[in-house]
């Protein structure tokens, strides 16, 4: 477990050394109370306990207590503050790390698991670091200290005491293994609870619409019950082992006492030694009992550190260059293949070139890979075969964060943050002035509706943007992209039926956004498709046809049929 803590903390662990040493020192001063008890008993036995001696012992006790209070508070405060700082750094670095992992990681890990890692596991780790580690250090330090004194008194007594620990420890260790095993299961149940809770809250509208809210809640309630069961199972799993451990330790006390008294009777040890041994034995029994009670918790917390390490071990996307200056913004796919799940190719040997400043429309049946193509350009995923180049450079050589500086994205699923409208637009360019934000909103045709809101740009949007209409959210996301002013625009045109006004506004703002940019658009509107410089008809991840509208009409293949169908649908709609 300590190696896990070392690995997770890195250099930050050095800052914890001082408070841990102070806490270990505290155990030495803790021994003063036993030492004073020893002297008092000794004086009583010798009939030599005077008022002045009592005064001296009391003063020593008070001084020891004051030193303990100082050392302990400094050590405790230090470990809390330094520990909290180390954990805060870990939170940020873990967030950064997760951000840089291939998105496949999110496919493999449920939202429950991810939330659990970022909240509970980190919190459990913090708990281990700031509380349990110092307790464990104190216990080990104190036990070794007491054992050393026992050995100094009598080797045989010391050996018996070590034997007791050797017999008792495997029991508690085995119990700890059980906690780890059951704890793993508890964590899985906990992940399920979080996933179900998120699913329930996010899908509330849909569940209500389909009269499923009660049914869904039953599932959620069942997961709560499972969690309660698992929590109790984890808590009580170690109890028999702790009890057995404590019984062995308790039983060893009279056995050791009998041995010591016998030794005293035969004159092997003297009166002082016997007295010291009795006091040491009482202290050691208490320390070991306390350790047993803590051990299960420590083993459960070990799970958290293992989970965190395995998250850190997920490989980040590699790159050669931190940042690059592109000579141009041509986008090229060279024989690209990609699969989300092994053996299920979604993009198949796809090649095309989108020249700088042109618009390429992707069309094709649902599931043909249109969204995937745009995700690959943004390097949300790394491809399995071929090359994707921007301005002649392989995007796998570029830091994904820097690459995204050159790309604006407007998707159908607009996600707005629980913040002001102003800040939501400003996300496009955190350095923009208020004037620039408003200008972008004007170009995106959302200034007017924002101004009509009671607090205008300072209106707080609910999480996900649920207090705004689909068209309003989309225009805000276009304003964001306009503010970013990136040379590449990836766009998924809305399919949701927008009212005529909204659609016109959005069309106008998209025009502003895409002028002079390299645009890849998942096109749903005939106008966009017809105006595109290049149309790629995707089917099962392959480019079935490529060309402009007139060329593809002449081909009389899939595009021709799709186009006629769209025309017919348009007439029906009218
Ligand atoms: N994150 C993912 N993990 C696994 N498979 C995925 C993932 N995203 C998409 N897919 C699968 O990849 C295939 C292509 O999906 P994609 O979303 O690119 O298609 P699309 O042409 O954009 O579809 P639509 O027009 O319905 O939006 C589909 O079979 C889809 O199920």
PDB file of N, CA and C in Angstrom, residues 290-327:
ATOM      1  N   UNK A 290      -6.007  -1.861  18.702  1.00  0.00           N
ATOM      2  CA  UNK A 290      -6.370  -0.694  17.882  1.00  0.00           C
ATOM      3  C   UNK A 290      -5.998  -0.909  16.432  1.00  0.00           C
ATOM      4  N   UNK A 291      -4.832  -1.506  16.198  1.00  0.00           N
ATOM      5  CA  UNK A 291      -4.371  -1.765  14.845  1.00  0.00           C
ATOM      6  C   UNK A 291      -5.351  -2.686  14.098  1.00  0.00           C
ATOM      7  N   UNK A 292      -5.823  -3.731  14.824  1.00  0.00           N
ATOM      8  CA  UNK A 292      -6.746  -4.686  14.212  1.00  0.00           C
ATOM      9  C   UNK A 292      -8.020  -3.973  13.755  1.00  0.00           C
ATOM     10  N   UNK A 293      -8.502  -3.055  14.606  1.00  0.00           N
ATOM     11  CA  UNK A 293      -9.737  -2.346  14.265  1.00  0.00           C
ATOM     12  C   UNK A 293      -9.546  -1.469  13.032  1.00  0.00           C
ATOM     13  N   UNK A 294      -8.331  -0.950  12.820  1.00  0.00           N
ATOM     14  CA  UNK A 294      -8.042  -0.047  11.688  1.00  0.00           C
ATOM     15  C   UNK A 294      -7.743  -0.805  10.392  1.00  0.00           C
ATOM     16  N   UNK A 295      -7.291  -2.053  10.543  1.00  0.00           N
ATOM     17  CA  UNK A 295      -6.704  -2.749   9.404  1.00  0.00           C
ATOM     18  C   UNK A 295      -7.690  -2.932   8.222  1.00  0.00           C
ATOM     19  N   UNK A 296      -8.945  -3.315   8.572  1.00  0.00           N
ATOM     20  CA  UNK A 296      -9.938  -3.533   7.519  1.00  0.00           C
ATOM     21  C   UNK A 296     -10.119  -2.281   6.687  1.00  0.00           C
ATOM     22  N   UNK A 297     -10.158  -1.146   7.372  1.00  0.00           N
ATOM     23  CA  UNK A 297     -10.345   0.140   6.690  1.00  0.00           C
ATOM     24  C   UNK A 297      -9.167   0.403   5.737  1.00  0.00           C
ATOM     25  N   UNK A 298      -7.977   0.101   6.257  1.00  0.00           N
ATOM     26  CA  UNK A 298      -6.783   0.327   5.437  1.00  0.00           C
ATOM     27  C   UNK A 298      -6.814  -0.506   4.157  1.00  0.00           C
ATOM     28  N   UNK A 299      -7.236  -1.767   4.300  1.00  0.00           N
ATOM     29  CA  UNK A 299      -7.257  -2.644   3.139  1.00  0.00           C
ATOM     30  C   UNK A 299      -8.319  -2.182   2.142  1.00  0.00           C
ATOM     31  N   UNK A 300      -9.440  -1.677   2.671  1.00  0.00           N
ATOM     32  CA  UNK A 300     -10.485  -1.192   1.777  1.00  0.00           C
ATOM     33  C   UNK A 300      -9.979   0.039   1.020  1.00  0.00           C
ATOM     34  N   UNK A 301      -9.235   0.868   1.736  1.00  0.00           N
ATOM     35  CA  UNK A 301      -8.712   2.078   1.111  1.00  0.00           C
ATOM     36  C   UNK A 301      -7.638   1.749   0.068  1.00  0.00           C
ATOM     37  N   UNK A 302      -7.000   0.609   0.243  1.00  0.00           N
ATOM     38  CA  UNK A 302      -5.974   0.180  -0.713  1.00  0.00           C
ATOM     39  C   UNK A 302      -6.605   0.029  -2.107  1.00  0.00           C
ATOM     40  N   UNK A 303      -7.870  -0.413  -2.095  1.00  0.00           N
ATOM     41  CA  UNK A 303      -8.587  -0.574  -3.368  1.00  0.00           C
ATOM     42  C   UNK A 303      -8.633   0.741  -4.137  1.00  0.00           C
ATOM     43  N   UNK A 304      -8.867   1.825  -3.376  1.00  0.00           N
ATOM     44  CA  UNK A 304      -8.967   3.145  -4.014  1.00  0.00           C
ATOM     45  C   UNK A 304      -7.664   3.490  -4.696  1.00  0.00           C
ATOM     46  N   UNK A 305      -6.532   3.243  -4.007  1.00  0.00           N
ATOM     47  CA  UNK A 305      -5.256   3.623  -4.613  1.00  0.00           C
ATOM     48  C   UNK A 305      -4.963   2.751  -5.838  1.00  0.00           C
ATOM     49  N   UNK A 306      -5.393   1.481  -5.787  1.00  0.00           N
ATOM     50  CA  UNK A 306      -5.164   0.610  -6.957  1.00  0.00           C
ATOM     51  C   UNK A 306      -5.955   1.117  -8.162  1.00  0.00           C
ATOM     52  N   UNK A 307      -7.179   1.531  -7.898  1.00  0.00           N
ATOM     53  CA  UNK A 307      -8.042   2.028  -8.982  1.00  0.00           C
ATOM     54  C   UNK A 307      -7.428   3.297  -9.592  1.00  0.00           C
ATOM     55  N   UNK A 308      -6.926   4.173  -8.709  1.00  0.00           N
ATOM     56  CA  UNK A 308      -6.327   5.419  -9.197  1.00  0.00           C
ATOM     57  C   UNK A 308      -5.088   5.113 -10.042  1.00  0.00           C
ATOM     58  N   UNK A 309      -4.271   4.147  -9.576  1.00  0.00           N
ATOM     59  CA  UNK A 309      -3.064   3.820 -10.339  1.00  0.00           C
ATOM     60  C   UNK A 309      -3.444   3.248 -11.700  1.00  0.00           C
ATOM     61  N   UNK A 310      -4.454   2.379 -11.717  1.00  0.00           N
ATOM     62  CA  UNK A 310      -4.807   1.790 -13.023  1.00  0.00           C
ATOM     63  C   UNK A 310      -5.343   2.879 -13.960  1.00  0.00           C
ATOM     64  N   UNK A 311      -5.976   3.913 -13.405  1.00  0.00           N
ATOM     65  CA  UNK A 311      -6.444   5.020 -14.267  1.00  0.00           C
ATOM     66  C   UNK A 311      -5.240   5.792 -14.807  1.00  0.00           C
ATOM     67  N   UNK A 312      -4.262   6.038 -13.926  1.00  0.00           N
ATOM     68  CA  UNK A 312      -3.051   6.742 -14.379  1.00  0.00           C
ATOM     69  C   UNK A 312      -2.297   5.931 -15.425  1.00  0.00           C
ATOM     70  N   UNK A 313      -2.422   4.594 -15.333  1.00  0.00           N
ATOM     71  CA  UNK A 313      -1.677   3.758 -16.278  1.00  0.00           C
ATOM     72  C   UNK A 313      -2.316   3.682 -17.662  1.00  0.00           C
ATOM     73  N   UNK A 314      -3.541   4.182 -17.795  1.00  0.00           N
ATOM     74  CA  UNK A 314      -4.154   4.240 -19.130  1.00  0.00           C
ATOM     75  C   UNK A 314      -3.309   5.165 -20.001  1.00  0.00           C
ATOM     76  N   UNK A 315      -2.963   4.672 -21.179  1.00  0.00           N
ATOM     77  CA  UNK A 315      -2.018   5.451 -21.996  1.00  0.00           C
ATOM     78  C   UNK A 315      -2.644   6.724 -22.560  1.00  0.00           C
ATOM     79  N   UNK A 316      -1.906   7.821 -22.454  1.00  0.00           N
ATOM     80  CA  UNK A 316      -2.388   9.070 -23.057  1.00  0.00           C
ATOM     81  C   UNK A 316      -2.094   9.037 -24.551  1.00  0.00           C
ATOM     82  N   UNK A 317      -2.782   9.887 -25.307  1.00  0.00           N
ATOM     83  CA  UNK A 317      -2.490   9.961 -26.737  1.00  0.00           C
ATOM     84  C   UNK A 317      -1.095  10.558 -26.918  1.00  0.00           C
ATOM     85  N   UNK A 318      -0.302   9.906 -27.738  1.00  0.00           N
ATOM     86  CA  UNK A 318       1.078  10.379 -27.883  1.00  0.00           C
ATOM     87  C   UNK A 318       1.149  11.480 -28.957  1.00  0.00           C
ATOM     88  N   UNK A 319       2.222  12.227 -28.949  1.00  0.00           N
ATOM     89  CA  UNK A 319       2.447  13.242 -29.990  1.00  0.00           C
ATOM     90  C   UNK A 319       3.904  13.655 -29.976  1.00  0.00           C
ATOM     91  N   UNK A 320       4.336  14.254 -31.126  1.00  0.00           N
ATOM     92  CA  UNK A 320       5.731  14.696 -31.214  1.00  0.00           C
ATOM     93  C   UNK A 320       5.844  16.184 -30.933  1.00  0.00           C
ATOM     94  N   UNK A 321       4.863  16.941 -31.423  1.00  0.00           N
ATOM     95  CA  UNK A 321       4.974  18.408 -31.322  1.00  0.00           C
ATOM     96  C   UNK A 321       3.907  18.985 -30.413  1.00  0.00           C
ATOM     97  N   UNK A 322       4.332  19.877 -29.523  1.00  0.00           N
ATOM     98  CA  UNK A 322       3.432  20.558 -28.605  1.00  0.00           C
ATOM     99  C   UNK A 322       2.444  21.414 -29.390  1.00  0.00           C
ATOM    100  N   UNK A 323       3.004  22.163 -30.354  1.00  0.00           N
ATOM    101  CA  UNK A 323       2.166  23.063 -31.155  1.00  0.00           C
ATOM    102  C   UNK A 323       2.778  23.173 -32.548  1.00  0.00           C
ATOM    103  N   UNK A 324       1.954  23.470 -33.536  1.00  0.00           N
ATOM    104  CA  UNK A 324       2.509  23.607 -34.890  1.00  0.00           C
ATOM    105  C   UNK A 324       1.856  24.782 -35.605  1.00  0.00           C
ATOM    106  N   UNK A 325       2.582  25.299 -36.576  1.00  0.00           N
ATOM    107  CA  UNK A 325       1.980  26.300 -37.462  1.00  0.00           C
ATOM    108  C   UNK A 325       1.699  25.593 -38.780  1.00  0.00           C
ATOM    109  N   UNK A 326       0.456  25.575 -39.166  1.00  0.00           N
ATOM    110  CA  UNK A 326       0.112  24.893 -40.418  1.00  0.00           C
ATOM    111  C   UNK A 326       0.348  25.826 -41.595  1.00  0.00           C
ATOM    112  N   UNK A 327       0.922  25.262 -42.700  1.00  0.00           N
ATOM    113  CA  UNK A 327       1.101  26.076 -43.916  1.00  0.00           C
ATOM    114  C   UNK A 327      -0.250  26.340 -44.560  1.00  0.00           C
TER     115      UNK A 327
END
